[in-house]
Amino acid sequence: MFIFQFSVNFFLFLIGILGIFLNRRSILIVLMCIELVLLAVNLNFVIFSVYLDDLSGQVFSFFILTVAAAESSIGLAIIIVYYRIRGSIEVLQKISIKG
Amino acid sequence: MLVLIILLPLFGFFFGIAFGRYNGKGTCFITSLTVFSSFFISFYFFIKLLFSGTFYKVTLFPWIFSDFLTINWNFYFDSLTLGMLIVITFISTLVHIYSIEYMKEDPHLNRFMSYLSLFTFFMLVLVTSNNFLQLFVGWEGVGLSSYLLINFWFTRIQANKSSIKAMVLNRIGDFFFLIAIFSLYLITNSLDFDVIFSLVTLIKEYYIQIGIAKFCVLDLICLCLFLGATGKSAQLGLHSWLPDAMEGPTPVSALIHAATMVTAGVFLIIRCSFLFEYSPLILNLIIIIGSITALFAATTGLLQNDIKRVIAYSTCSQLGYMFFACGLSSYDVGFFHLYNHAFFKALLFLGAGSVIHALANEQDMRKMGGLRIILPFSYSIMLIGSLSLIGFPFLSGFYSKDVILEIAYAKYNTFGHFAYYLGVLAAFCTAFYSTRVLILVFLINTNGFRTNILNAHEGSYFFVLPLFFLTILSIISGYLSKDLFIGFGTDFWSNVIFILPYNYSLSDIEFLNLFNKILPLLVVLIGIFSAIFLYFFTLPSYFNYKQTKWFKYVYIFLNRKWFFDKFIVELIGINVLTLSYLYNYKDIDRGVLENFGPFGIINNVNNTIKKVKKIQTGYIYHYMFYIFIAILILFIFSLINFNYILILFLFVMYLLF
């Protein structure tokens, strides 16, 4: 049961990572994938909390929820501002900062 | 009072350098007076030495006071030193007086007189020292002042080159001299002459093994001393600075190349007679080198066209005589020749200076001629000097030169006979070129420029006085001091010169057969008459003869100094410069060291940074890729072994750059 649940978390995490990694189109998808990663982590915390019979995991998961919400709102805000300036939110687009 | 002999010229030097500009011609008189005073004092002590045989040693103050090494500033006045002192100070005084007139119109007269005094000072330090280190002070100081004097007209590029050449060739000899000093110190823990000379039988027992060859240390030391003397005394191999040093003013040539500097090498060998006596190998080498030098320089002098150059080569040749006299263990005869040679060579140089001065600095003999009527005084002194040089009977050169040749024959071995025949040949050449100079300058019809001849005149008293004294001495010095220096059983050299009994051959010259005794004189007469015949009576046909092909080869060969300069420049000089450019400069300094040093590192860092910069492309998904890959790799390798991360890091760096 727990093994299955952990593997689900792991694959969710992996999907999120790969989504960030392989995504070539939109920053929105990147943001979504980050949310997915955070979800997987959150889920992991909850499962571990139950598995170890310890409440602090669930406390962490609540914190992470708020952090994720804040993060996604700020990220979306940045994307909107970015879109206003550049007119596109493509990942392929070269940003002006480079080494 | 004895120290005054040495310090007075130094005072003259400082006076001339420091206050010369404030008192016009005062420097001339101060320096001349100081040098004359030092001559006077040394003459006084020389006379005292003759009567009472007293040697003096003055210790001033300690110089180096280290563990086993104690070196004081000692001034040692024995018969050899006093003999040298009167020669040096006398010639120097006359040269000082002569230069007052000769350099009258030179704006740097003060500097010139000061340098002359400095030169005299260093020479006095050289001859009066009683240890090798102090002798080396004089040795180097003499080289330094010769540099300053040859380079006196520093605006002339040729003078600069000559002085550098003199300095460098002297330094080569000095290097060997230093090696000899070091090895003597290594063995005896002392540099004092008395200690080293009393330990010579100990030094003789030291051997060093190099591979299968076994060398006597004494031989090596003597070889190094001899090479040092070779540089200073312009023997074969390191001789080429001497004729080039004629670029200095004529009084300088008279001082450096007649009485002082070149005699330092002979002096060193005479001084170290204790060492050389126990090293027959090096004595034979000295004989060979000395006699070859005598012949080489004499033959080269045959066909030189510069009046000073002829005299310079004759100096070189006479030094060869002195050297092989020393090599034949007749140090006293060598010194006797040095003594006489100083007078007549200074006379010749100063006489030549007077001729050059009269002809508005014309040195080429082909543009002289017919000066017998205009410059009768110069003619007579040059005649006496030349006759003395070629060993005309009863002039000073005769007494020493013939004794040298006879001793060479009386040695009765191969080296002695080798030296004898070469010396006789050199005597022939000496007679020839001396007569040639006289004929070309004074006797034949004039070839000079009209203005030069019209304006030619004898110098004033400042010219005449030194020349007069030198003339007198050139005539009588040999006869006067023959019994003193090389007389049978003279006690002048009480312990100063050491001759092993089985090397002693001065008494054997009494038993030579008549032919060998008379041969040098005959050869000299032949030389004189052949020169007169060729240059005076049959000059036109001689000229025709000169046009022939083979004679032209001989002429070029002798006129170009046996191509020695060419050899030295093309075989050694240019190659050394090329090598030092190619390897030292190009490959090492600007090559290896630069590439591993500043330039290489800067280039590497720049290239690396350029590559590292290219990683940051500006695409977000590239950055993401790097982040995840890095995390992934770190994660995986942290599971395996943390140490691998370093290897991995290096591998990644290698891949990237």
PDB file of C-alpha atoms in Angstrom, chain A residues 17 20-21 23-24 30 91-95 97-99, chain B residues 613-614 616-621 623-626 628-629:
ATOM      1  CA  ILE A  17      10.492  17.430 -13.430  1.00  0.00           C
ATOM      2  CA  ILE A  20       9.907  21.397 -16.702  1.00  0.00           C
ATOM      3  CA  PHE A  21      12.785  19.731 -18.435  1.00  0.00           C
ATOM      4  CA  ASN A  23       8.911  21.606 -22.125  1.00  0.00           C
ATOM      5  CA  ARG A  24       9.767  23.822 -25.074  1.00  0.00           C
ATOM      6  CA  VAL A  30       6.570  25.191 -16.486  1.00  0.00           C
ATOM      7  CA  VAL A  91      10.337  29.349 -23.279  1.00  0.00           C
ATOM      8  CA  LEU A  92      12.263  29.150 -26.545  1.00  0.00           C
ATOM      9  CA  GLN A  93      12.485  32.854 -26.635  1.00  0.00           C
ATOM     10  CA  LYS A  94      15.949  34.116 -25.859  1.00  0.00           C
ATOM     11  CA  ILE A  95      16.009  36.297 -22.790  1.00  0.00           C
ATOM     12  CA  ILE A  97      20.428  38.155 -19.888  1.00  0.00           C
ATOM     13  CA  LYS A  98      23.271  35.880 -20.889  1.00  0.00           C
ATOM     14  CA  GLY A  99      26.863  35.205 -19.957  1.00  0.00           C
TER      15      GLY A  99
ATOM     16  CA  LYS B 613      30.511  32.048 -20.664  1.00  0.00           C
ATOM     17  CA  LYS B 614      29.071  30.184 -23.624  1.00  0.00           C
ATOM     18  CA  GLN B 616      24.925  30.684 -20.264  1.00  0.00           C
ATOM     19  CA  THR B 617      23.002  30.939 -23.492  1.00  0.00           C
ATOM     20  CA  GLY B 618      20.044  32.991 -22.349  1.00  0.00           C
ATOM     21  CA  TYR B 619      17.463  30.222 -23.003  1.00  0.00           C
ATOM     22  CA  ILE B 620      15.577  29.255 -19.905  1.00  0.00           C
ATOM     23  CA  TYR B 621      15.289  25.617 -20.823  1.00  0.00           C
ATOM     24  CA  TYR B 623      19.415  26.650 -17.568  1.00  0.00           C
ATOM     25  CA  MET B 624      16.851  24.121 -16.430  1.00  0.00           C
ATOM     26  CA  PHE B 625      18.739  21.386 -18.154  1.00  0.00           C
ATOM     27  CA  TYR B 626      21.966  22.299 -16.358  1.00  0.00           C
ATOM     28  CA  PHE B 628      18.567  19.114 -13.254  1.00  0.00           C
ATOM     29  CA  ILE B 629      21.508  17.354 -14.753  1.00  0.00           C
TER      30      ILE B 629
END
